[in-house]
C-alpha positions as protocol buffer text, in pm:
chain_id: "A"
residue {
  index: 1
  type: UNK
  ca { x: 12374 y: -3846 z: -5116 }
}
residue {
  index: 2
  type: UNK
  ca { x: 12046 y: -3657 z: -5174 }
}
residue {
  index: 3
  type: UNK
  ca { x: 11970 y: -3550 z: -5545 }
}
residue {
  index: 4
  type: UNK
  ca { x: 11924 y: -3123 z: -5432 }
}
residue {
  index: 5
  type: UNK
  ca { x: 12264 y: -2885 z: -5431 }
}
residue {
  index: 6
  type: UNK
  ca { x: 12441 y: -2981 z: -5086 }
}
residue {
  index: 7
  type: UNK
  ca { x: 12700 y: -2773 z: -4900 }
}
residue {
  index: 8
  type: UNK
  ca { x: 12859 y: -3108 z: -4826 }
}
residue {
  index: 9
  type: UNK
  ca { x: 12961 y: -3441 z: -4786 }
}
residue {
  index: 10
  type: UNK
  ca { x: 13051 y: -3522 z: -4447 }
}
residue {
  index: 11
  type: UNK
  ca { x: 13132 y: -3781 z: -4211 }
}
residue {
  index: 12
  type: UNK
  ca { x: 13027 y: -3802 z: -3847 }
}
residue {
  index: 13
  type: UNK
  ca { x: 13210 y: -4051 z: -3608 }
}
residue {
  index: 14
  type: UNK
  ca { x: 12996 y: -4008 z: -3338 }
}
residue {
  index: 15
  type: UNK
  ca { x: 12902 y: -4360 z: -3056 }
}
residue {
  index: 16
  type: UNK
  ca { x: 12654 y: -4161 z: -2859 }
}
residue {
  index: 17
  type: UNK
  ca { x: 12376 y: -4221 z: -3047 }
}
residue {
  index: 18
  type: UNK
  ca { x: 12091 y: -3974 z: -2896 }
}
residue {
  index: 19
  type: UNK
  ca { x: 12370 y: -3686 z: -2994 }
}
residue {
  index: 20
  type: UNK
  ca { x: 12493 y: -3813 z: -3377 }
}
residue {
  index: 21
  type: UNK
  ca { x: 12108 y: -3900 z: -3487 }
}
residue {
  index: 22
  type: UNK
  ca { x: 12044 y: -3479 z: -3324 }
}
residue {
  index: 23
  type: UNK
  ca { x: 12373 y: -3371 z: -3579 }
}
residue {
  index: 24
  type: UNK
  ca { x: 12267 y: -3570 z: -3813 }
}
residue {
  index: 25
  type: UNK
  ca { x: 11866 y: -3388 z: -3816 }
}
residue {
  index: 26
  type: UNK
  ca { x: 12062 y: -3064 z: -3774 }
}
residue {
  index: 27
  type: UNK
  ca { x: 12316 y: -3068 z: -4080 }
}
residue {
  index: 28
  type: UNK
  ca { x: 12069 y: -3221 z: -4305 }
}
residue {
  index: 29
  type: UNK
  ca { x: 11848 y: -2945 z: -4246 }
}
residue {
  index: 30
  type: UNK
  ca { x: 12118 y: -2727 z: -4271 }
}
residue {
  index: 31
  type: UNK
  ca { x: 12184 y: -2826 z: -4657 }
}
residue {
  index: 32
  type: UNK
  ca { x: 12493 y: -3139 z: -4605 }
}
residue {
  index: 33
  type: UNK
  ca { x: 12456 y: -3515 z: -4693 }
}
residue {
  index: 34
  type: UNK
  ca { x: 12580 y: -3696 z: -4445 }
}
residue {
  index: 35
  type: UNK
  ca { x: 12742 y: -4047 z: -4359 }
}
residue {
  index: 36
  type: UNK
  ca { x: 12698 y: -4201 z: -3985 }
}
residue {
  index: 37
  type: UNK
  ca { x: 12972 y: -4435 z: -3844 }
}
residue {
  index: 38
  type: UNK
  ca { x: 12883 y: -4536 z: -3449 }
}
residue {
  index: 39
  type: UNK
  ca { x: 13258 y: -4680 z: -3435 }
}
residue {
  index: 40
  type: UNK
  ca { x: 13591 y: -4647 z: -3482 }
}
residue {
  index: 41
  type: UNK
  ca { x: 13634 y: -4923 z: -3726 }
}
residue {
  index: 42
  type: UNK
  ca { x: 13389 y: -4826 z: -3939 }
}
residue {
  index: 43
  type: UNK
  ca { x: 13444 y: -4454 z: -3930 }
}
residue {
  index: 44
  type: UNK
  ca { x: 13822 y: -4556 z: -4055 }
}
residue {
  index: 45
  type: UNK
  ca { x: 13662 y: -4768 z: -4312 }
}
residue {
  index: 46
  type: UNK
  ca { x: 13399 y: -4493 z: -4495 }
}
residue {
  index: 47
  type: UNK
  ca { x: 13661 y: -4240 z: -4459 }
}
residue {
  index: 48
  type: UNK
  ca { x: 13941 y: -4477 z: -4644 }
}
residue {
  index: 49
  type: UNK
  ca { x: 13665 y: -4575 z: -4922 }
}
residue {
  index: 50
  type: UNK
  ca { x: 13497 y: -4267 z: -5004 }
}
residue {
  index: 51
  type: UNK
  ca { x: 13543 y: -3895 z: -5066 }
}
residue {
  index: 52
  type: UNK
  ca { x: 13417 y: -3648 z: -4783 }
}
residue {
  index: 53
  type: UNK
  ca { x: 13454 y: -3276 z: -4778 }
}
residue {
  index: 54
  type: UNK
  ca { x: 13464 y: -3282 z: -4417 }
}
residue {
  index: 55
  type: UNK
  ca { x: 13487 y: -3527 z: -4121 }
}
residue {
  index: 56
  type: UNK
  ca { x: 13341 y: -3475 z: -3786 }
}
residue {
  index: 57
  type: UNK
  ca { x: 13537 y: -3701 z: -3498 }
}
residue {
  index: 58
  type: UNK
  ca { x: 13474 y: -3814 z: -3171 }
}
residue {
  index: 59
  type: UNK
  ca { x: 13777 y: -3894 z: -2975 }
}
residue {
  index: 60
  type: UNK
  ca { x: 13605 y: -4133 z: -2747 }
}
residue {
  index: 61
  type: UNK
  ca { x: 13509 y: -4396 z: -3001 }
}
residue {
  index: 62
  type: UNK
  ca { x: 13453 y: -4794 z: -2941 }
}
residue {
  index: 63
  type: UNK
  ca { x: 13705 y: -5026 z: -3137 }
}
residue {
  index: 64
  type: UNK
  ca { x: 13980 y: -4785 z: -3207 }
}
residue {
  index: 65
  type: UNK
  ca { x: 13997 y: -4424 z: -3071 }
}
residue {
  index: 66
  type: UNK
  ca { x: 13906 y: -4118 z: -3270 }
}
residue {
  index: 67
  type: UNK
  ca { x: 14311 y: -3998 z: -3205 }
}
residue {
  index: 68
  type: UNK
  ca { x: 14370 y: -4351 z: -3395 }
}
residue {
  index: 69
  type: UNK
  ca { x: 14132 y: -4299 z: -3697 }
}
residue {
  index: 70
  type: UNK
  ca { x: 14251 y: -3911 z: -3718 }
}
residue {
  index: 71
  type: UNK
  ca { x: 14629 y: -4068 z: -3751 }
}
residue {
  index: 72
  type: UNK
  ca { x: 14523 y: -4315 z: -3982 }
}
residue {
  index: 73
  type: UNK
  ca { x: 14324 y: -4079 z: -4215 }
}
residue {
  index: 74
  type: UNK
  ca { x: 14625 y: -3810 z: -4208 }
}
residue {
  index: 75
  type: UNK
  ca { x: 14849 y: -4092 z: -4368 }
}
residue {
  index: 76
  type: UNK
  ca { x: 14637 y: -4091 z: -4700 }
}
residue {
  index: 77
  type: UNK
  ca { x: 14384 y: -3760 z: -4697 }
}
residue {
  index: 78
  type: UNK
  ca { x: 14416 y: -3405 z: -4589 }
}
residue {
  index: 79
  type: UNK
  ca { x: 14040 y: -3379 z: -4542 }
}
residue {
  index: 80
  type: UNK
  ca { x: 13911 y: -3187 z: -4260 }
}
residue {
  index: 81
  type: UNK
  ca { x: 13889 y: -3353 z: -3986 }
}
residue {
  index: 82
  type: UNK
  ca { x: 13665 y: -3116 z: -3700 }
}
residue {
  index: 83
  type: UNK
  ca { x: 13753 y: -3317 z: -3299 }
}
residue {
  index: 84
  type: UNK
  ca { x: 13425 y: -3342 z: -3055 }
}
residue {
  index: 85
  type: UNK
  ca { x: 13462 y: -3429 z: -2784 }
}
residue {
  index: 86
  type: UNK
  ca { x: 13395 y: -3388 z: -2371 }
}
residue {
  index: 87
  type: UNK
  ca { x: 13756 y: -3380 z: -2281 }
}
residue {
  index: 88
  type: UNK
  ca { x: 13810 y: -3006 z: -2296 }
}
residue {
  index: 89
  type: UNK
  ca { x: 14189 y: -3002 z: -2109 }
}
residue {
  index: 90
  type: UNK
  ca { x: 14464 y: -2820 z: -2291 }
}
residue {
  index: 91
  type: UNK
  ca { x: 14648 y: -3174 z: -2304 }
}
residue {
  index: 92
  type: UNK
  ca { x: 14372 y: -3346 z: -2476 }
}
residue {
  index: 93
  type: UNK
  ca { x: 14315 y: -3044 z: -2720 }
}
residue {
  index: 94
  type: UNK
  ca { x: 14673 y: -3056 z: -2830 }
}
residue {
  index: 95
  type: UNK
  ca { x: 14687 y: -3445 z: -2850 }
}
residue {
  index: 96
  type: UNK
  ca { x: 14410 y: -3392 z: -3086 }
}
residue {
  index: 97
  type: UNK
  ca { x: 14548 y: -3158 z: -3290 }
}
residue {
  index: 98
  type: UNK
  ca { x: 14914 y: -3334 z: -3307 }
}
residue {
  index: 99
  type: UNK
  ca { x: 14702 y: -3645 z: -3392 }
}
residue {
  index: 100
  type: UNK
  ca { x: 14637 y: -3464 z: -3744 }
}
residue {
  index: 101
  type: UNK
  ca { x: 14288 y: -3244 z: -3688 }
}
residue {
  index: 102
  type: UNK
  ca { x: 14239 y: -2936 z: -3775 }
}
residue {
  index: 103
  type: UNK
  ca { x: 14001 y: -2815 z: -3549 }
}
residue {
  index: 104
  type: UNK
  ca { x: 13875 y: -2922 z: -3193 }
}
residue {
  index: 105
  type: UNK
  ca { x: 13529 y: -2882 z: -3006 }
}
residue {
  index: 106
  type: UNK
  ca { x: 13421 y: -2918 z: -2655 }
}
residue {
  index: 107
  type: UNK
  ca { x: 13068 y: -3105 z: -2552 }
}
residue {
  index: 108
  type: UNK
  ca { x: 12850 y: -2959 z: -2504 }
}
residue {
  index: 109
  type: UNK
  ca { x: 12850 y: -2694 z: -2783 }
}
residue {
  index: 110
  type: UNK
  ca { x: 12585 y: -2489 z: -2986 }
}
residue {
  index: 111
  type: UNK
  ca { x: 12484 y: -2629 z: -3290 }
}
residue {
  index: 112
  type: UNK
  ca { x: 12557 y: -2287 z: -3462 }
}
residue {
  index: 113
  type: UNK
  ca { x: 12905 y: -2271 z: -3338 }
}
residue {
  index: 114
  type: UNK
  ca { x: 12941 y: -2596 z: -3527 }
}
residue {
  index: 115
  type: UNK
  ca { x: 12776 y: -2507 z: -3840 }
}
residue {
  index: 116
  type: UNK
  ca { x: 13049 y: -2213 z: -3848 }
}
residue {
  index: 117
  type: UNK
  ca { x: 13344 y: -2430 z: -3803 }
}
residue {
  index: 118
  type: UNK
  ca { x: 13240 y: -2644 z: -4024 }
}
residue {
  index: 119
  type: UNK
  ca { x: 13223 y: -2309 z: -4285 }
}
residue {
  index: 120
  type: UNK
  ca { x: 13500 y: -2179 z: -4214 }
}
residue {
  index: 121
  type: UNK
  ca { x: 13739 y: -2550 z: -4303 }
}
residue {
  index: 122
  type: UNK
  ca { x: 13503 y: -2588 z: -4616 }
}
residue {
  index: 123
  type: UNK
  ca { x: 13602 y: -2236 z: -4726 }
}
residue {
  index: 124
  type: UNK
  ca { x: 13995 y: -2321 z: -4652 }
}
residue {
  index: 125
  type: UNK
  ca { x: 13956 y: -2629 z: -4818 }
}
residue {
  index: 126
  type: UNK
  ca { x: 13783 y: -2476 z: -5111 }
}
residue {
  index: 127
  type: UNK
  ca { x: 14031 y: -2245 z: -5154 }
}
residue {
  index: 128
  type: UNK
  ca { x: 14330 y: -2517 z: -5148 }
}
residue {
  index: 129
  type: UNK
  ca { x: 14203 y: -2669 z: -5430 }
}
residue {
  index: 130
  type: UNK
  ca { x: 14075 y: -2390 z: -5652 }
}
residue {
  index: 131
  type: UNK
  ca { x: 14193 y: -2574 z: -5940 }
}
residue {
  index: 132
  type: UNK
  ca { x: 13965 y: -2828 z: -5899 }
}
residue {
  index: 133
  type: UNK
  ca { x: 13847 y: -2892 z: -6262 }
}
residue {
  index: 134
  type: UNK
  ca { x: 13473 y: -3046 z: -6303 }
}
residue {
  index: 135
  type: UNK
  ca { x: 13320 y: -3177 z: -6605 }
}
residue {
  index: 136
  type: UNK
  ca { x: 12943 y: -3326 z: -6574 }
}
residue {
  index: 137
  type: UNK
  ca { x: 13003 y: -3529 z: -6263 }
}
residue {
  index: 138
  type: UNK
  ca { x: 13380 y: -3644 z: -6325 }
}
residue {
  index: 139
  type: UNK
  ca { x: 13610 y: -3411 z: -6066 }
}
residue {
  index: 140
  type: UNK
  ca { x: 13961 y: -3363 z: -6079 }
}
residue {
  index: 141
  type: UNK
  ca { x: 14235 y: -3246 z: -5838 }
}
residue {
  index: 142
  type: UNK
  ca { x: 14501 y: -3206 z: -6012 }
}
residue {
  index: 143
  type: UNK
  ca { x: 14775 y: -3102 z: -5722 }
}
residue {
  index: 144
  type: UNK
  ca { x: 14643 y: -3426 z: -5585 }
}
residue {
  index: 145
  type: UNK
  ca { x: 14624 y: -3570 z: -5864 }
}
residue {
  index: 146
  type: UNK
  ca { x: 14298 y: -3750 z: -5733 }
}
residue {
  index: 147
  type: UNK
  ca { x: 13947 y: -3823 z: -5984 }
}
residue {
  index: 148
  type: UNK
  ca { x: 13644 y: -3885 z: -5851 }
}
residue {
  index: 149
  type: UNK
  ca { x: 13355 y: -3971 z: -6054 }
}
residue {
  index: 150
  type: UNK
  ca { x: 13031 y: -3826 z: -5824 }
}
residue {
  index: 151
  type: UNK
  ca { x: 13137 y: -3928 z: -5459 }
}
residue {
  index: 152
  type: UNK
  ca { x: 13316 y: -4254 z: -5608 }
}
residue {
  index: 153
  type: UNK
  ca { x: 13729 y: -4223 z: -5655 }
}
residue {
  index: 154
  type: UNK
  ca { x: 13903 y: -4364 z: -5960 }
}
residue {
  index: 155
  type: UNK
  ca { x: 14268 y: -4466 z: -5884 }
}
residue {
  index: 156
  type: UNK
  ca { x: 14450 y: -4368 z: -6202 }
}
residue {
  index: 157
  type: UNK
  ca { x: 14788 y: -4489 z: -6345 }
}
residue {
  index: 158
  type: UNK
  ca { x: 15042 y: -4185 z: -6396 }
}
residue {
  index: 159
  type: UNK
  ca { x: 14985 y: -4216 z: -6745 }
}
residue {
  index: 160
  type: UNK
  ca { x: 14600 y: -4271 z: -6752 }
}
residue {
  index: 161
  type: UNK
  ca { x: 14545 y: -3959 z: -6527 }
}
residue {
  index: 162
  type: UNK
  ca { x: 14772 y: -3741 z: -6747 }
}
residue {
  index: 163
  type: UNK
  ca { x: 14590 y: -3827 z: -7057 }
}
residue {
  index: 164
  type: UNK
  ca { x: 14232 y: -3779 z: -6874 }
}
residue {
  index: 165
  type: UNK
  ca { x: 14373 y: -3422 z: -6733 }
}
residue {
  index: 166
  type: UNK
  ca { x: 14494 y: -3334 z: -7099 }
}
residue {
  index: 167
  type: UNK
  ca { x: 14122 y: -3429 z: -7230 }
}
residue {
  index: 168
  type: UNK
  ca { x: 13954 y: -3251 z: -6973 }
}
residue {
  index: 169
  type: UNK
  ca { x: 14176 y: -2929 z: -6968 }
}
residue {
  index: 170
  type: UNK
  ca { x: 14089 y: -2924 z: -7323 }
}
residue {
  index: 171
  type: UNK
  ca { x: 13702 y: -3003 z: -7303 }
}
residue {
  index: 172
  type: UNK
  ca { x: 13456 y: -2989 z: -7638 }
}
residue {
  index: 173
  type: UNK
  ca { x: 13798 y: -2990 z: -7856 }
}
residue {
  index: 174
  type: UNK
  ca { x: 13863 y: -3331 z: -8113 }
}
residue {
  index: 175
  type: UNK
  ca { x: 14205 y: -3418 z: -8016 }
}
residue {
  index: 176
  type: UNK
  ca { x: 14425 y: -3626 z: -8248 }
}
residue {
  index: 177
  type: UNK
  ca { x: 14609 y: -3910 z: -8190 }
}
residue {
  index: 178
  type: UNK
  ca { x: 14937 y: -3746 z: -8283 }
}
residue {
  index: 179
  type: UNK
  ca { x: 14838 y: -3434 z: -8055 }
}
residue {
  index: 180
  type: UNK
  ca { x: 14782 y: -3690 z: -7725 }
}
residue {
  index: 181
  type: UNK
  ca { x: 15113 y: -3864 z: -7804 }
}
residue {
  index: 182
  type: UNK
  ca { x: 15330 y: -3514 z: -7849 }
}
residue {
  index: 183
  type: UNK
  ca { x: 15106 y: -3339 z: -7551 }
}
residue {
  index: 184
  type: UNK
  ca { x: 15078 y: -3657 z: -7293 }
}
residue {
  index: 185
  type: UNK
  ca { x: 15393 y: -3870 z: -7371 }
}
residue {
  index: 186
  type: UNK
  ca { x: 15604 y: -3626 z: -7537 }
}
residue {
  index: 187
  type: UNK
  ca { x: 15783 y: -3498 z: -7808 }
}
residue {
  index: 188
  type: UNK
  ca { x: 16041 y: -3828 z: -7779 }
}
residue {
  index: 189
  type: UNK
  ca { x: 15787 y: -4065 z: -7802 }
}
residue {
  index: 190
  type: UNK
  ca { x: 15896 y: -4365 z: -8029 }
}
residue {
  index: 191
  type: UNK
  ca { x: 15561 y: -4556 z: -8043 }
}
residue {
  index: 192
  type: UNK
  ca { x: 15272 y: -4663 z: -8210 }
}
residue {
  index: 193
  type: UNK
  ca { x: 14932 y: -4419 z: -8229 }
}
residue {
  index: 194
  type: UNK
  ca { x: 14756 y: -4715 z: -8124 }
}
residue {
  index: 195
  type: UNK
  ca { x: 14870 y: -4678 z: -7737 }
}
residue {
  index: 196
  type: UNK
  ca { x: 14656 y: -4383 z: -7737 }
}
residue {
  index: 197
  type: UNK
  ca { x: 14359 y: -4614 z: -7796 }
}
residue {
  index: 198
  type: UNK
  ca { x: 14482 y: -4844 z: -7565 }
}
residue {
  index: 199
  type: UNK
  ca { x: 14528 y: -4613 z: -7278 }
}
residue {
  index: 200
  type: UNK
  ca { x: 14146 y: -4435 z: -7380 }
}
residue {
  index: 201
  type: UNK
  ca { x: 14042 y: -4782 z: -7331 }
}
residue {
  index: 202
  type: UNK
  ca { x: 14176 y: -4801 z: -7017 }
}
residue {
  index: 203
  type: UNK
  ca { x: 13998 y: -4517 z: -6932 }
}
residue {
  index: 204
  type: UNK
  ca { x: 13670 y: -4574 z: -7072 }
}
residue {
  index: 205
  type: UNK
  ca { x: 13660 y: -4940 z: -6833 }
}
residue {
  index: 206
  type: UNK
  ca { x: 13717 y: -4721 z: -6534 }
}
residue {
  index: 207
  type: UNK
  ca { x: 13509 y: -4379 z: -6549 }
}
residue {
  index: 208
  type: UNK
  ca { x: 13227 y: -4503 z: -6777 }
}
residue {
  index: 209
  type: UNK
  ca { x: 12947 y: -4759 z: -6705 }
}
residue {
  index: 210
  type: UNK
  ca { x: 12568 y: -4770 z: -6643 }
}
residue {
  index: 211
  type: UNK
  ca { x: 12556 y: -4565 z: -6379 }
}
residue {
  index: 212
  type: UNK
  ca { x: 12810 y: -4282 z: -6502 }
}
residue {
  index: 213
  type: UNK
  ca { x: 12728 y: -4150 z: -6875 }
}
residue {
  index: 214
  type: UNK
  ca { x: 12945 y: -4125 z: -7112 }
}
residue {
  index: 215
  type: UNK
  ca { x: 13255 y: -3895 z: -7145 }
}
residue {
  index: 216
  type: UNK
  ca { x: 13519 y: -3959 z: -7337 }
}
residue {
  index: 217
  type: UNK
  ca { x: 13372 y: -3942 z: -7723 }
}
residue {
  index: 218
  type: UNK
  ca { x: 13551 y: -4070 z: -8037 }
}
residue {
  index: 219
  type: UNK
  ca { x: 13584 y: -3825 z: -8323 }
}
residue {
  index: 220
  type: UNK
  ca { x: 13571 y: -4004 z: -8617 }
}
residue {
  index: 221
  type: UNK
  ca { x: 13879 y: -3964 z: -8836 }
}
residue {
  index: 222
  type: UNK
  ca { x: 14069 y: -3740 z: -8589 }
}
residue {
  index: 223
  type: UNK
  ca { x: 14085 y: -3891 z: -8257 }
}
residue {
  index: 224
  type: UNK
  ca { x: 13911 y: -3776 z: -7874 }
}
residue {
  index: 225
  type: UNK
  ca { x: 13734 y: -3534 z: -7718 }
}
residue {
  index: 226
  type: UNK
  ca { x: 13577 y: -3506 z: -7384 }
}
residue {
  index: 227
  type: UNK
  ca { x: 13228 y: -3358 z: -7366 }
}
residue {
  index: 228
  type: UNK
  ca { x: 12949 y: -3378 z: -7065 }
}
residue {
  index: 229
  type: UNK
  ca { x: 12645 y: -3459 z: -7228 }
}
């Protein structure tokens, strides 16, 4: 992803080369960072290991069909998932949108009808998960109950993402020990204080390394805090 603000991070599944390397010019000029899969296969596989706002499909795909990938996605992610394709027949529109897409777009098209499509499901999607909770470049979801940590997802224990969610929700303040324990496990909570450390250990191995600062701080003689610095 480029370094500048982007309107996006999509994925286009696209096997006609001359036409995805054209959409791919076109929405990077338009503002969105971009991933390029020429197959099936490998479409299924970026959109299974990373986070995209939006996903741009076509049906006709080598090694497993863009209906296939759409199905497959649908069983893990709601992400947006925008159909191309030539096959402009009422049956083929509705197989594509039973198949779990949300939108569906005959070749050829205008660019521009495209780049307002793709608005329009970024706005929806923005507004689905309004309480999407960012601190420095850790994001959380918490309907979903999904963290990502820049485009990168962390998969989270129930317990681990409830204590990061507490931290977060409650950014900049020194949390104590006691607090996390009455807050996060609750008020029945038998244990010793020193889970908490465990469990902000936890944490620490997963969201913090040399290429993510750090952001979960110890306050000395209290307990936590989380703080982007």
């Amino acid at each position: 992803m480029s370094t500048t603000e982007s309107k996006g991070f999509l994925l286009l599944i696209e096997d006609e080369r001359n036409l995805a390397r054209y959409l791919q010019l076109e929405l990077s000029n338009e503002g969105y960072d971009l991933d390029v899969a020429w197959d099936g296969p490998t479409g299924l596989q970026y959109a299974l290991e990373k986070h995209y706002d939006l996903i741009l499909l076509d049906v006709m795909i080598p090694g497993l069909s863009g209906l296939e990938v759409c199905r497959r996605i649908r069983e893990v992610d709601e992400v947006p998932i925008i159909m191309l394709s030539a096959r402009g027949e009422i049956p083929d529109k509705v197989a594509g949108l039973d198949s779990g897409a949300n939108d569906y777009l005959t070749k050829p098209f205008a660019i521009e009808e495209l780049f307002a499509r793709i608005r329009v499901h970024l706005r929806k999607n923005t507004a689905e998960e309004s309480d999407l909770i960012q601190v420095g470049s850790l994001s959380i979801q918490p309907k979903a109950r999904r963290v990502f940590r820049k485009d990168e997802e962390i998969i989270l224990t129930p317990r681990e993402f409830d204590l990061l969610l507490h931290l977060v929700e409650h950014e900049g303040q020194a949390l104590s020990r006691e607090q996390l324990l009455t807050e996060v496990w609750g008020f029945d909570f038998t244990g010793n204080t020193n889970v908490v450390d465990v469990y902000i250990r936890y944490l620490r191995n997963k969201l913090e390394d040399d290429n993510h600062p750090k952001l979960i701080h110890t306050v000395r003689g209290i307990g936590y805090t989380v703080r982007n610095e």
